[in-house]
Structure formats: C-alpha cells, structure tokens
Coordinates of C-alpha atoms in Angstrom, one line a residue:
Chain A
M1 CA 163.3 102.1 89.7
N2 CA 163.5 100.7 92.9
W3 CA 160.7 97.6 93.1
D4 CA 161.0 97.1 96.5
A5 CA 159.4 100.6 97.2
F6 CA 157.2 100.2 94.7
W7 CA 155.7 97.3 96.2
L8 CA 155.8 98.6 99.6
S9 CA 153.9 101.5 98.4
M10 CA 151.4 98.9 96.6
K11 CA 151.2 96.4 100.1
L12 CA 150.7 100.4 101.9
A13 CA 147.8 101.8 99.8
S14 CA 145.8 98.1 99.6
I15 CA 145.8 98.0 103.6
T16 CA 145.6 101.8 103.9
S17 CA 142.3 101.7 101.4
I18 CA 140.6 98.6 103.0
I19 CA 140.8 99.2 106.3
L20 CA 139.6 103.1 105.2
L21 CA 136.6 101.3 103.2
C22 CA 135.5 99.7 106.8
I23 CA 135.8 102.8 108.8
G24 CA 134.7 105.2 106.0
L25 CA 131.7 103.1 105.2
P26 CA 129.8 103.9 108.7
L27 CA 131.3 107.3 108.9
A28 CA 130.3 108.4 105.9
Y29 CA 126.6 107.4 106.0
W30 CA 126.6 108.9 109.3
I31 CA 127.8 112.2 108.1
A32 CA 125.0 111.9 104.8
R33 CA 122.1 111.2 106.9
S34 CA 122.8 112.5 110.2
S35 CA 120.8 115.5 111.4
W36 CA 123.1 116.3 114.4
R37 CA 123.4 120.1 114.9
W38 CA 127.3 119.9 115.8
K39 CA 127.7 117.3 112.5
F40 CA 129.8 120.1 110.9
L41 CA 132.4 119.8 113.3
I42 CA 132.7 116.5 112.4
E43 CA 133.3 116.8 109.2
A44 CA 135.6 119.7 109.6
V45 CA 137.9 117.1 111.1
V46 CA 137.3 114.6 108.9
A47 CA 138.7 117.1 105.9
L48 CA 141.3 118.7 107.8
P49 CA 144.1 116.3 106.1
I50 CA 142.9 118.7 102.6
V51 CA 144.1 121.9 103.4
L52 CA 146.8 120.6 106.7
P53 CA 150.2 120.5 105.6
P54 CA 151.4 116.8 105.6
T55 CA 154.4 117.9 107.6
V56 CA 152.3 119.3 110.8
L57 CA 149.7 115.8 110.3
G58 CA 152.6 113.9 110.4
F59 CA 154.2 115.7 113.9
Y60 CA 151.1 115.3 115.5
L61 CA 150.9 111.7 114.6
L62 CA 154.5 111.1 115.0
T63 CA 154.0 113.0 118.9
A64 CA 150.9 110.9 119.2
M65 CA 152.8 107.5 118.5
G66 CA 156.2 108.4 120.9
S67 CA 156.7 106.4 123.7
R68 CA 155.9 109.6 126.0
S69 CA 152.2 109.8 124.8
F70 CA 149.7 107.4 126.4
L71 CA 149.0 106.0 123.0
G72 CA 152.4 105.2 122.0
R73 CA 153.0 103.7 125.2
F74 CA 149.8 101.8 125.1
Y75 CA 150.8 100.6 121.5
Q76 CA 154.5 99.3 122.8
E77 CA 153.2 97.6 125.7
M78 CA 150.3 95.8 123.9
T79 CA 152.9 94.6 121.0
G80 CA 156.3 95.1 122.2
S81 CA 157.5 97.5 120.2
P82 CA 157.1 100.8 119.0
L83 CA 154.3 102.5 116.4
A84 CA 156.7 105.0 115.1
F85 CA 158.9 104.1 112.6
T86 CA 157.6 100.5 111.5
F87 CA 155.2 99.8 108.6
G88 CA 152.2 99.9 111.1
G89 CA 152.7 103.5 111.7
L90 CA 152.8 104.1 108.3
V91 CA 149.5 102.7 107.9
V92 CA 147.8 104.7 110.8
A93 CA 149.3 108.1 109.4
S94 CA 147.9 106.7 106.0
I95 CA 144.8 105.9 107.1
F96 CA 144.3 110.1 108.8
Y97 CA 146.0 111.4 105.8
S98 CA 143.6 109.8 103.2
L99 CA 140.7 109.8 105.3
P100 CA 138.7 112.5 103.6
F101 CA 139.5 111.3 99.8
T102 CA 137.5 108.2 100.7
I103 CA 134.5 109.8 103.3
Q104 CA 134.0 112.3 100.7
P105 CA 132.7 110.8 97.6
L106 CA 130.9 108.2 100.0
S107 CA 129.1 110.6 101.4
M108 CA 128.1 112.4 98.5
A109 CA 127.0 109.0 96.8
F110 CA 124.7 108.3 100.2
S111 CA 123.1 112.1 100.4
A112 CA 122.1 111.3 96.5
V113 CA 120.3 108.0 97.0
D114 CA 116.5 109.5 96.9
E115 CA 115.0 109.2 100.6
C116 CA 111.8 108.0 99.2
L117 CA 113.5 104.7 98.3
I118 CA 114.9 104.2 101.9
Q119 CA 111.9 105.1 103.6
N120 CA 109.9 102.5 101.3
A121 CA 112.6 99.8 101.8
W122 CA 111.6 100.2 105.9
V123 CA 107.9 100.5 105.1
L124 CA 108.3 97.0 103.4
G125 CA 109.7 95.6 106.2
R126 CA 113.6 96.0 105.9
S127 CA 115.6 97.1 108.9
R128 CA 118.1 100.1 108.3
W129 CA 121.3 97.5 108.0
M130 CA 119.8 95.4 105.2
T131 CA 118.5 98.8 103.7
F132 CA 121.8 99.5 103.5
L133 CA 122.8 96.5 102.0
T134 CA 120.5 96.3 99.6
V135 CA 119.2 99.5 98.9
I136 CA 122.1 102.3 99.7
L137 CA 125.1 100.6 98.6
P138 CA 123.9 99.2 95.4
L139 CA 122.7 102.6 94.4
S140 CA 126.2 104.1 95.5
Y141 CA 128.5 101.6 94.1
R142 CA 130.4 104.1 92.1
G143 CA 130.7 106.3 95.2
V144 CA 132.3 103.4 96.8
I145 CA 134.8 102.5 93.6
T146 CA 135.9 106.1 93.1
A147 CA 136.7 106.8 97.2
F148 CA 138.6 103.2 96.8
I149 CA 140.8 104.6 94.2
L150 CA 141.0 107.9 95.4
S151 CA 142.6 106.9 98.5
F152 CA 144.7 104.5 97.1
A153 CA 146.4 106.9 94.7
H154 CA 146.6 109.6 97.6
T155 CA 148.2 107.0 99.4
V156 CA 151.2 106.2 97.0
G157 CA 151.8 109.7 96.1
E158 CA 152.2 110.9 99.9
F159 CA 155.2 112.1 101.0
G160 CA 155.1 114.3 103.7
V161 CA 153.6 112.4 106.4
V162 CA 155.7 108.9 105.6
L163 CA 158.9 111.0 106.0
M164 CA 157.7 112.6 109.1
V165 CA 156.1 109.1 110.7
G166 CA 157.9 106.4 109.1
G167 CA 161.5 108.0 108.0
N168 CA 163.1 106.3 105.4
I169 CA 164.0 102.5 106.5
P170 CA 164.4 100.3 103.2
G171 CA 162.0 97.7 103.0
I172 CA 159.8 98.9 105.8
T173 CA 159.5 102.4 105.1
R174 CA 160.8 103.6 101.9
T175 CA 157.7 104.0 99.7
I176 CA 158.2 105.1 96.3
S177 CA 157.6 108.8 96.8
I178 CA 160.7 108.6 99.6
D179 CA 162.6 107.0 96.8
L180 CA 162.3 109.5 94.5
Y181 CA 163.5 112.0 96.9
D182 CA 166.4 109.6 97.8
Q183 CA 167.6 109.9 94.1
V184 CA 167.6 113.0 93.6
Q185 CA 169.3 113.5 96.6
A186 CA 171.9 111.2 95.2
L187 CA 171.9 112.9 91.8
N188 CA 170.4 110.1 89.8
D189 CA 168.7 111.6 87.4
Q190 CA 168.0 108.6 85.1
G191 CA 166.3 106.7 88.3
A192 CA 164.5 109.7 89.2
S193 CA 163.1 110.7 86.1
E194 CA 161.8 107.1 85.5
T195 CA 160.2 107.1 89.0
A196 CA 158.5 110.3 88.3
L197 CA 157.0 109.5 85.2
F198 CA 156.0 106.3 86.5
L199 CA 154.0 108.2 89.4
L200 CA 152.5 110.9 86.7
V201 CA 151.2 108.2 84.7
F202 CA 149.5 106.4 87.5
S203 CA 148.3 109.3 88.7
F204 CA 146.5 110.1 85.6
L205 CA 145.3 106.6 84.7
F206 CA 143.6 106.8 88.3
L207 CA 142.3 109.7 87.7
S208 CA 140.5 109.2 84.2
L209 CA 139.4 105.9 85.9
V210 CA 137.5 108.4 88.5
Y211 CA 136.3 110.4 85.7
F212 CA 135.0 107.6 83.4
I213 CA 133.2 106.0 86.3
D214 CA 131.9 109.7 86.9
R215 CA 131.1 110.0 83.1
K216 CA 129.3 106.6 82.9
K217 CA 127.1 108.5 86.1
D218 CA 126.2 111.4 84.3
R219 CA 125.1 109.3 81.1
K220 CA 122.5 107.2 83.5
R221 CA 120.8 110.3 84.8
V222 CA 120.3 111.9 81.2
T223 CA 118.7 108.5 80.4
V224 CA 116.4 108.9 83.3
Q225 CA 115.7 112.1 82.6
F226 CA 114.4 111.2 79.3
D227 CA 112.9 108.1 79.6
Chain B
M1 CA 91.3 96.3 111.8
G2 CA 90.6 99.5 114.1
L3 CA 92.5 102.3 113.9
T4 CA 92.8 105.1 117.0
V5 CA 94.5 108.4 115.9
D6 CA 95.1 111.1 118.4
L7 CA 98.1 113.4 117.9
K8 CA 99.7 116.6 118.0
Y9 CA 102.5 118.2 116.1
L10 CA 104.1 121.7 116.1
F11 CA 105.4 122.5 112.9
E12 CA 108.8 124.4 112.7
G13 CA 107.0 127.5 110.9
G14 CA 104.7 127.5 114.2
N15 CA 101.7 125.9 112.7
S16 CA 100.6 123.3 114.3
L17 CA 98.5 119.5 113.5
E18 CA 96.1 118.7 116.2
V19 CA 94.3 115.3 114.6
G20 CA 91.8 112.6 116.5
F21 CA 89.6 110.5 114.3
A22 CA 89.1 106.2 115.0
L23 CA 88.4 103.7 112.2
P24 CA 85.8 100.8 113.6
S25 CA 87.6 97.1 114.1
D26 CA 85.2 96.0 111.4
Y27 CA 86.4 98.9 109.0
S28 CA 87.5 98.3 105.7
G29 CA 87.5 100.5 102.2
I30 CA 88.9 103.6 101.7
T31 CA 89.0 106.7 104.0
V32 CA 90.2 110.1 102.3
L33 CA 91.9 112.7 104.2
F34 CA 90.8 115.9 102.0
G35 CA 91.8 119.4 102.4
P36 CA 94.0 121.9 100.4
S37 CA 97.5 122.0 100.0
G38 CA 99.7 122.5 103.8
S39 CA 97.1 121.5 105.9
G40 CA 99.3 118.7 107.2
K41 CA 97.6 115.4 105.4
S42 CA 100.9 113.9 104.0
T43 CA 102.4 114.6 107.5
L44 CA 99.9 113.0 109.3
L45 CA 100.5 109.6 106.9
H46 CA 103.6 109.9 107.8
F47 CA 103.2 109.6 111.0
L48 CA 101.4 106.9 110.9
A49 CA 103.7 104.9 108.5
G50 CA 106.3 105.6 111.3
I51 CA 108.6 108.1 108.9
K52 CA 107.9 110.8 111.2
K53 CA 107.3 111.1 114.8
P54 CA 104.7 113.5 116.3
D55 CA 105.2 115.7 119.3
S56 CA 102.9 114.0 121.3
G57 CA 99.1 111.1 121.1
I58 CA 98.8 107.7 120.7
I59 CA 98.2 105.6 117.6
R60 CA 96.8 102.1 117.6
C61 CA 96.0 99.6 115.3
G62 CA 93.9 96.8 115.9
R63 CA 95.7 95.5 119.4
Q64 CA 99.0 97.3 118.5
T65 CA 99.8 100.1 119.9
W66 CA 102.4 101.9 117.6
F67 CA 103.1 105.2 119.1
D68 CA 101.9 106.4 122.5
S69 CA 104.3 109.5 123.8
S70 CA 102.9 109.0 127.6
Q71 CA 104.5 105.2 127.3
K72 CA 107.5 106.3 125.2
E73 CA 106.4 103.7 122.3
N74 CA 106.9 104.2 118.8
W75 CA 107.0 101.6 116.5
P76 CA 109.5 101.7 113.8
P77 CA 107.8 101.7 110.2
Q78 CA 109.7 98.2 110.2
N79 CA 107.1 96.9 112.3
R80 CA 103.8 98.2 111.7
S81 CA 102.5 95.9 109.3
L82 CA 101.6 98.6 106.9
G83 CA 102.0 99.5 103.1
L84 CA 102.9 103.0 101.9
L85 CA 102.2 104.1 98.3
F86 CA 104.3 107.1 97.8
Q87 CA 103.5 109.8 95.1
E88 CA 106.7 109.7 93.7
Y89 CA 106.4 105.5 92.7
P90 CA 110.0 105.2 94.3
L91 CA 110.8 101.5 92.6
F92 CA 114.2 100.6 93.5
P93 CA 116.0 101.1 90.3
H94 CA 118.7 98.3 90.5
L95 CA 116.2 95.6 91.0
T96 CA 114.2 94.2 88.6
I97 CA 110.4 94.1 88.8
S98 CA 110.0 91.1 90.0
A99 CA 112.6 91.8 92.9
N100 CA 110.8 94.9 93.2
I101 CA 107.3 93.5 93.8
G102 CA 108.8 91.1 96.1
Y103 CA 111.2 92.9 97.9
G104 CA 108.8 93.1 101.0
L105 CA 108.6 89.5 101.0
N106 CA 111.8 88.4 102.4
R107 CA 110.6 86.5 105.0
L108 CA 108.3 83.9 103.3
P109 CA 109.7 80.9 101.9
L110 CA 111.4 80.9 98.5
P111 CA 108.0 79.0 96.8
E112 CA 105.3 81.1 98.2
K113 CA 107.3 84.3 97.7
R114 CA 107.6 83.0 93.8
D115 CA 103.9 82.3 93.9
R116 CA 102.8 85.8 95.7
I117 CA 105.2 87.6 93.0
R118 CA 103.5 85.6 90.0
F119 CA 100.1 86.7 91.3
W120 CA 100.3 90.3 91.4
I121 CA 102.3 90.3 88.1
D122 CA 99.3 88.5 86.6
H123 CA 96.7 90.2 88.6
L124 CA 98.0 93.8 87.5
H125 CA 98.8 92.8 84.0
L126 CA 102.7 93.1 84.1
Q127 CA 103.2 89.6 82.1
R128 CA 106.5 89.7 80.3
K129 CA 107.6 92.8 81.9
E130 CA 108.8 90.9 85.3
D131 CA 113.0 90.7 84.1
R132 CA 112.9 94.1 83.1
Y133 CA 114.3 97.3 85.2
P134 CA 111.7 100.0 86.2
N135 CA 113.4 102.6 83.9
A136 CA 112.5 100.4 80.9
L137 CA 108.8 101.1 82.4
S138 CA 105.9 103.4 81.1
G139 CA 104.6 105.4 83.5
G140 CA 101.9 103.6 84.0
E141 CA 103.7 100.1 84.4
R142 CA 105.5 101.8 87.1
Q143 CA 102.7 102.5 88.8
R144 CA 101.0 99.3 89.0
V145 CA 104.4 98.1 89.7
A146 CA 104.2 100.3 93.0
L147 CA 101.0 99.2 93.7
A148 CA 102.2 95.5 93.5
Q149 CA 105.1 95.8 95.7
T150 CA 102.8 97.6 98.6
M151 CA 99.7 95.0 98.3
A152 CA 102.5 92.0 97.8
P153 CA 103.1 91.9 101.3
Q154 CA 99.4 91.9 102.4
P155 CA 99.5 94.5 104.9
D156 CA 96.6 95.4 106.9
L157 CA 96.5 99.2 106.4
V158 CA 97.3 100.9 103.0
L159 CA 98.4 104.6 103.3
L160 CA 98.3 106.7 99.5
D161 CA 99.9 109.2 99.6
E162 CA 98.5 111.5 96.4
P163 CA 99.4 108.7 94.2
F164 CA 97.6 110.0 91.1
S165 CA 98.6 113.3 91.6
A166 CA 101.4 113.3 88.9
L167 CA 99.0 111.2 86.4
D168 CA 97.4 112.7 83.3
R169 CA 93.4 112.1 83.0
P170 CA 93.1 108.9 81.3
M171 CA 95.6 107.2 83.4
R172 CA 94.4 108.7 86.9
S173 CA 91.0 107.2 86.0
D174 CA 92.3 103.4 85.1
M175 CA 94.7 103.8 88.3
R176 CA 91.5 104.8 90.4
G177 CA 90.1 102.0 89.2
V178 CA 93.0 99.6 90.0
V179 CA 93.6 100.8 93.6
K180 CA 90.1 100.5 94.5
R181 CA 89.5 97.6 93.5
T182 CA 92.9 96.1 94.4
I183 CA 92.0 97.5 98.0
C184 CA 88.4 96.3 98.3
D185 CA 88.7 93.2 96.9
T186 CA 91.7 92.0 99.4
G187 CA 89.3 93.7 102.1
K188 CA 91.8 95.7 103.4
A189 CA 91.3 99.0 104.7
G190 CA 93.0 101.8 103.1
I191 CA 94.0 105.7 103.8
L192 CA 94.3 108.0 100.6
V193 CA 95.6 111.5 100.9
T194 CA 94.3 114.1 98.2
H195 CA 93.5 117.4 97.5
D196 CA 91.3 116.2 94.4
L197 CA 88.0 116.6 94.5
A198 CA 87.4 113.6 91.9
D199 CA 89.8 111.8 93.8
A200 CA 87.8 111.7 97.1
L201 CA 84.6 111.2 95.4
A202 CA 85.4 108.3 93.5
L203 CA 87.2 106.2 96.0
G204 CA 86.4 107.6 99.2
D205 CA 84.2 105.8 101.7
H206 CA 84.4 107.7 104.5
I207 CA 85.8 111.0 103.8
I208 CA 87.7 113.3 106.5
I209 CA 88.0 117.1 106.0
L210 CA 91.8 118.7 107.1
S211 CA 92.5 122.3 107.2
E212 CA 95.4 124.3 108.5
G213 CA 96.3 121.0 110.7
K214 CA 92.9 120.4 112.0
I215 CA 89.9 118.2 111.3
L216 CA 86.8 120.4 110.4
Q217 CA 84.3 117.1 109.7
E218 CA 84.1 113.5 108.7
G219 CA 81.4 111.2 107.1
S220 CA 80.3 110.1 104.1
P221 CA 80.8 111.3 100.6
L222 CA 77.4 112.5 100.3
E223 CA 77.2 113.8 103.6
I224 CA 80.1 115.8 103.6
F225 CA 79.4 116.6 99.9
S226 CA 76.0 117.7 99.8
R227 CA 75.7 119.1 103.6
P228 CA 78.9 120.7 104.6
A229 CA 79.0 121.3 108.1
L230 CA 81.3 124.7 108.2
S231 CA 81.5 127.3 105.4
S232 CA 85.1 126.3 105.2
V233 CA 84.4 122.9 104.7
A234 CA 81.7 123.8 101.5
K235 CA 84.6 126.0 100.5
I236 CA 87.1 123.3 100.7
V237 CA 84.7 120.8 98.3
G238 CA 84.0 123.5 96.0
V239 CA 80.3 124.0 96.9
E240 CA 79.8 126.5 94.0
N241 CA 77.3 128.8 95.7
L242 CA 78.5 129.9 99.3
H243 CA 77.8 133.0 100.0
P244 CA 77.2 134.9 103.4
A245 CA 73.9 135.5 104.9
R246 CA 71.4 137.0 107.4
T247 CA 68.2 135.8 108.8
I248 CA 65.1 137.4 109.0
E249 CA 62.1 135.4 110.4
T250 CA 62.2 131.5 111.1
I251 CA 58.5 130.4 111.1
D252 CA 56.9 126.8 110.7
G253 CA 60.9 125.1 110.1
M254 CA 61.7 127.6 107.4
T255 CA 64.2 130.3 107.3
A256 CA 64.0 133.4 105.4
L257 CA 67.3 134.9 104.5
A258 CA 68.8 138.0 103.2
V259 CA 71.4 136.9 100.9
G260 CA 73.0 140.3 98.9
K261 CA 70.2 142.2 97.6
G262 CA 68.2 138.7 97.2
K263 CA 66.0 136.9 99.4
L264 CA 66.0 132.9 99.8
F265 CA 64.0 130.1 101.8
A266 CA 65.6 127.5 103.4
V267 CA 64.4 124.6 105.3
G268 CA 65.2 124.3 109.0
L269 CA 67.5 121.5 109.3
V270 CA 67.7 118.8 111.9
D271 CA 71.5 118.9 112.7
Q272 CA 72.8 121.6 115.5
F273 CA 73.6 124.7 112.9
A274 CA 69.9 124.5 111.2
V275 CA 68.7 126.3 114.5
V276 CA 69.3 129.6 113.8
A277 CA 68.5 132.7 115.5
P278 CA 67.0 136.2 113.8
K279 CA 68.9 138.6 112.2
Q280 CA 71.8 136.3 112.9
E281 CA 75.0 136.4 110.4
C282 CA 75.4 132.9 108.9
F283 CA 76.7 131.5 105.6
I284 CA 74.6 129.7 102.9
S285 CA 75.9 126.9 100.5
F286 CA 73.7 125.0 97.5
R287 CA 75.4 123.1 94.6
A288 CA 75.3 124.4 91.0
E289 CA 73.6 121.0 90.1
E290 CA 70.7 121.8 92.5
V291 CA 69.6 124.8 90.5
I292 CA 66.6 124.9 87.4
L293 CA 66.7 127.3 85.3
E294 CA 63.6 128.6 83.7
R295 CA 62.8 131.0 81.0
G296 CA 59.2 133.1 80.2
K297 CA 56.3 133.3 82.7
P298 CA 57.0 131.7 86.2
R299 CA 55.0 128.4 86.4
Q300 CA 53.4 127.3 89.5
S301 CA 55.8 124.5 91.6
S302 CA 56.8 123.5 94.5
A303 CA 59.9 124.9 95.0
R304 CA 60.0 127.8 97.3
N305 CA 62.6 129.8 95.7
H306 CA 62.4 131.6 92.5
L307 CA 64.9 134.2 91.6
S308 CA 64.7 136.6 88.3
G309 CA 68.1 137.5 87.7
T310 CA 70.9 138.2 84.4
V311 CA 72.6 135.5 82.9
Q312 CA 76.2 137.2 83.6
E313 CA 78.7 134.8 82.0
I314 CA 78.3 131.3 80.5
V315 CA 81.3 128.9 81.2
S316 CA 81.7 125.0 79.6
T317 CA 83.3 122.6 81.9
G318 CA 83.5 119.8 79.4
A319 CA 79.8 118.1 79.4
Q320 CA 78.4 120.7 82.0
I321 CA 77.7 124.4 81.1
R322 CA 78.1 126.8 84.4
V323 CA 76.1 129.6 84.3
I324 CA 76.6 132.5 86.5
I325 CA 73.5 135.0 87.2
D326 CA 73.2 138.0 89.0
C327 CA 69.9 137.8 91.0
G328 CA 70.6 140.1 94.0
F329 CA 73.8 138.1 94.5
S330 CA 76.1 135.9 92.1
L331 CA 74.4 132.3 91.7
A332 CA 75.9 129.6 89.8
A333 CA 74.0 126.8 88.2
S334 CA 75.1 123.9 86.4
I335 CA 72.8 122.4 83.3
T336 CA 74.0 120.1 80.1
K337 CA 74.6 121.8 76.8
Q338 CA 71.4 121.0 75.3
A339 CA 69.3 122.5 78.2
A340 CA 71.5 125.9 77.6
E341 CA 70.6 125.4 73.8
D342 CA 66.7 124.6 74.2
L343 CA 66.9 127.9 76.4
S344 CA 68.7 130.0 74.2
L345 CA 71.3 131.5 76.9
R346 CA 73.2 134.1 76.2
P347 CA 75.0 137.3 78.5
G348 CA 72.4 139.8 79.5
A349 CA 69.2 137.5 79.0
E350 CA 66.8 137.5 81.3
I351 CA 66.3 134.1 83.7
T352 CA 64.6 132.8 86.7
A353 CA 66.6 130.6 89.3
V354 CA 64.2 128.0 90.4
I355 CA 65.8 125.9 94.1
K356 CA 64.3 124.3 96.4
A357 CA 64.3 125.4 99.8
S358 CA 65.6 122.0 101.0
A359 CA 68.7 122.0 98.9
I360 CA 69.8 125.0 101.0
Q361 CA 72.0 124.6 103.6
I362 CA 72.4 127.3 106.4
L363 CA 76.0 127.3 107.9
P364 CA 77.1 129.4 111.0
S365 CA 79.1 132.1 110.7
E366 CA 83.1 131.1 111.6

C-alpha cells in the first residue's frame, strides 16, 4: 500500500468536495427553484461527466489547461506555473468530474422542501438568503451530507481524468487509483490486491453511509405520515 | 388600514382574473372572499401576499403602494407587513414550537421576543408544548401554533387561505372562534378565502362574492345572503329556491310572476333590479326558512302567496327538516322536526306553502 498516494487522494478528495459544496449549494438551489425555460441545458451540462468517457473529459480539460489555450496562458501568467500536470490541475479536473455527484443530491433535497414553508418564511419577513439558511438548508442537511460523501468517494476513485490531466508524478499527481494501475503494470500482485481491497472496502463503507442516511430519511417520512 | 385592490391576471388556461375592491382606512374585522373552487380566490390572496405577481393593476395598503404595474413597483412579501395563515399550516418541522412562533420576530430585542412568544403561548393555550416539535402535536395544536406564528409579528393585515378546510366539524367550529377572537381583539383586518357558507357567515363582517375571476357582489352577510343581486350569486350562496320566472304585471309596487305552472307575488324592491317590465324573463329567489307550511283550511293572513301543493320529499338536515313541495314548481321549505311531526308530513300529503311577497327577490336574467 502506497501511503503517499493514499494521502494525496485524501487531500485531493477533501479539497475537491469542499470547493464543490461551495459551488454546488447555489447552483443546485438555482436548478431546484428556477423556472427558466432553458434550464434543462444547464442540467445536461452538469450531468455530462456521468455519461462522458473520463478520457474525453480529460482530453478537453488538458487542452483547456495547455499553454496554447487562453485559460492555460492566463493561469500561467497569473501564477508563473502551468496548470496541467500539477495538483492544482487535478483539483480543477476533479471538480468538473465530480460535479454531478454534488449537484444531483443537493438539487433533489432542495426540491423536496415544501414550497409553502419557503413562502411562509418570506411572509414572516425573512429574506431569501435567511430563508435558505434557516429553512431550506436545515431541511436539506441529509442531501448536503450525501453530496459531500458521494463527491469525496468519486474523487478518490477517479482514474481516467487524473491520468490525462495529472499524468503520474509521484507525490504530486499519483493518486491511489493511479498507483494501483502502476502496481499491476509492475506485476506487483500483492500490492495491487491490497490497494484494490482497500478501495473496495472504502467505496462500500461510503455507499453504506449514504444509504444509511437515506434510510433514516425514509423512517422520518413514515413517522410524519402516520402522525 | 385601508386597502385598495384593482388587478388583472390571465391564467395559463385562458381564464382571467379581474377584480377591484376597496376597504376603508378605519376598517377592522374580517372580509370574506367567497366563491366556488376555481374562482380565483386563493390567487388573489397570493397577489396580496406578494407570492405571485399579477399582470397589471395596483395594490395599496394604507399609504404604501405594494404593487403598481404602471410604476413597475412590486414589493416582496417580506416588506408587506402582513400575515398569511396557509391552508396546510406549514410549521417548520426542524424548529420547536417556541422557535416557530418566534420565527417572524427576529428583528425584536431578545427580551421582547421572549415576552411576545410567551403571550401567544398563553393566549392560545399552548403551555408545556413550547419545547416540542410540530410532529409531536395534535392537529388542533398545530393550527393554534400556526395562528400564533402568523399573529406574533402583529401584521396590519391577516390573510387566511381556507384555514378550516381540512378540519372536522367540532375542530372547525373551535378554530373559527379562536381566529375571530384573535383578529377582532387585536383590532386588525383580515381577509378570509373560503367556499364554505358556514365559515363565511360565522366570520365575515363584509363579504365579496367572486366567481370565474370576477366580483359579482359585495356587502354585509345579511345583504348578500338574504338579498343576492344576481341569480349566480343566489346559486353561489346556496339560496334553496331559485327559479326562472316571467313577469305578468306590476301593480302598486307588487309584481305578479309566472313560475313554472304556479303564480307568485313579489314586492317591487327599491334597488336597480326591482323595476321589471311586463313579460320579462327573470329569476325569483327566496330562502327555504322564509316558507311557512300549513295543512287544512287556508286561514286569513297578510302573506300574499298561498301555494297549494304536494309533498315530494322530506330530508333531514340535522336540526332542521327540508321539505320539497310540488306547487307548479319545486319549492323547498325548511322547518323544525317538531313542526314536521305536528303537520304529520309524509310524501304525497297535500300542503299549503305561505310566503310573504317581501321575502321574494326578483333577479335579472343574466
């Protein structure tokens, strides 16, 4: 088990999930509440990484981060270093790749909040922002936790996009899933099986946590129904 | 608090809402928006609350202009200083009863906020429930909390969107009393939306009849229910005897009318619809309570209408008995159970229905 790769993956997943939550909360709220007629296009763009091969996403991101693109040049001029094949580049790529796993649970949770409660908060004098903080967010906390867990787990397990955008630089862009690939290539069966088992147990535990949270929500619904 | 409303709105299905009414500046009490489902009552309430936006028009409350399409003015609900008691009683499930009641009091200093919450908890008998969550309350308690939540910020205007529609009869009656006392004791103005006649009569100081997006009539409950101005209003407010008629002649302020195969006399009333030309199609309306039933030989009386007929149907409506009589047209009379027993009423029995000419309202054909 390569612990450097493990901690790099944890660092990447933590930073990505926190940034995704900051981007995801307003975006998911807008998706849940907006009646804009072209909203479906934004929803489709957000969901693209679910169906798009990771290599395709990785290719476009690599092109966008390259020194020939406007974005790549702009970043390099501002920071003095390129974005591609760096940890920063991996974070950007992971944000795009895991975006649907944050947005979908959040927008579902926001949509489930009774419109009457929101209108009641407005009529009682609370601003839209305070209504979000005091009514919508507390009633959607399970969706927020699920979004965080799913984006974290998905980032830990990503392979194709990381390989395309980050390459395989030890300590900088070599994540745990890339390390597993390296071990298989080097015929290190013992190391590969340890890493694979770790990733399997990790994913299982995270998904169990998501379903556990959902089960609690279902119980709550039943309680309310029969009250 | 004066209120001026003049609004237009086109629904997606093609129906429209076009309403205008005003409440005087010294008005306090409850105004009822009464009408059948789909007449636009709740939509109008949502316009007043600022939850929905009308296409055009104006809403003025006191000196404030909440909505004015010509000035592109539209105040958000947060700034309108009103309370809205929803049909569903939407209490915040993650907040305790105290926090729910105090939700609209966030601008008050903490001690004053505590006092206000305590006042409403005591006033609506919610003691020992303040730390519970809405799910742990009974239906009646939840309604009282919702009322306390609406009233606690002391809004100038309270909107009530069919607040009793989901309640059973005893609870409904209890809640009506609580709402009436709460609004009237605080000297506030309320607007109640309902399609329930009992709610309108029990709570309304002023009634506005709304149908298909238009106001048909407004006035005091007595005026509306005993003297509907249109046949459609009579139908909406549930006048039991509403029949097409044709005028025969008008003599000394009294109009003779042909109703089915029968004939009735009505007093020409001092309003715009009372002056009826001969042989004009119209409607007559009168309440079932205005009909007196007699058996045996006709007696002398001041009533102008003595209609002989046959009892067709006898229906119990709780304390009263509804008797349907065929006297050339189908006439409904409402009498007590004791009276029905004294008259030995049964289907097929011969009976005389007596109605005063002044109890009959002549309505124009629409």
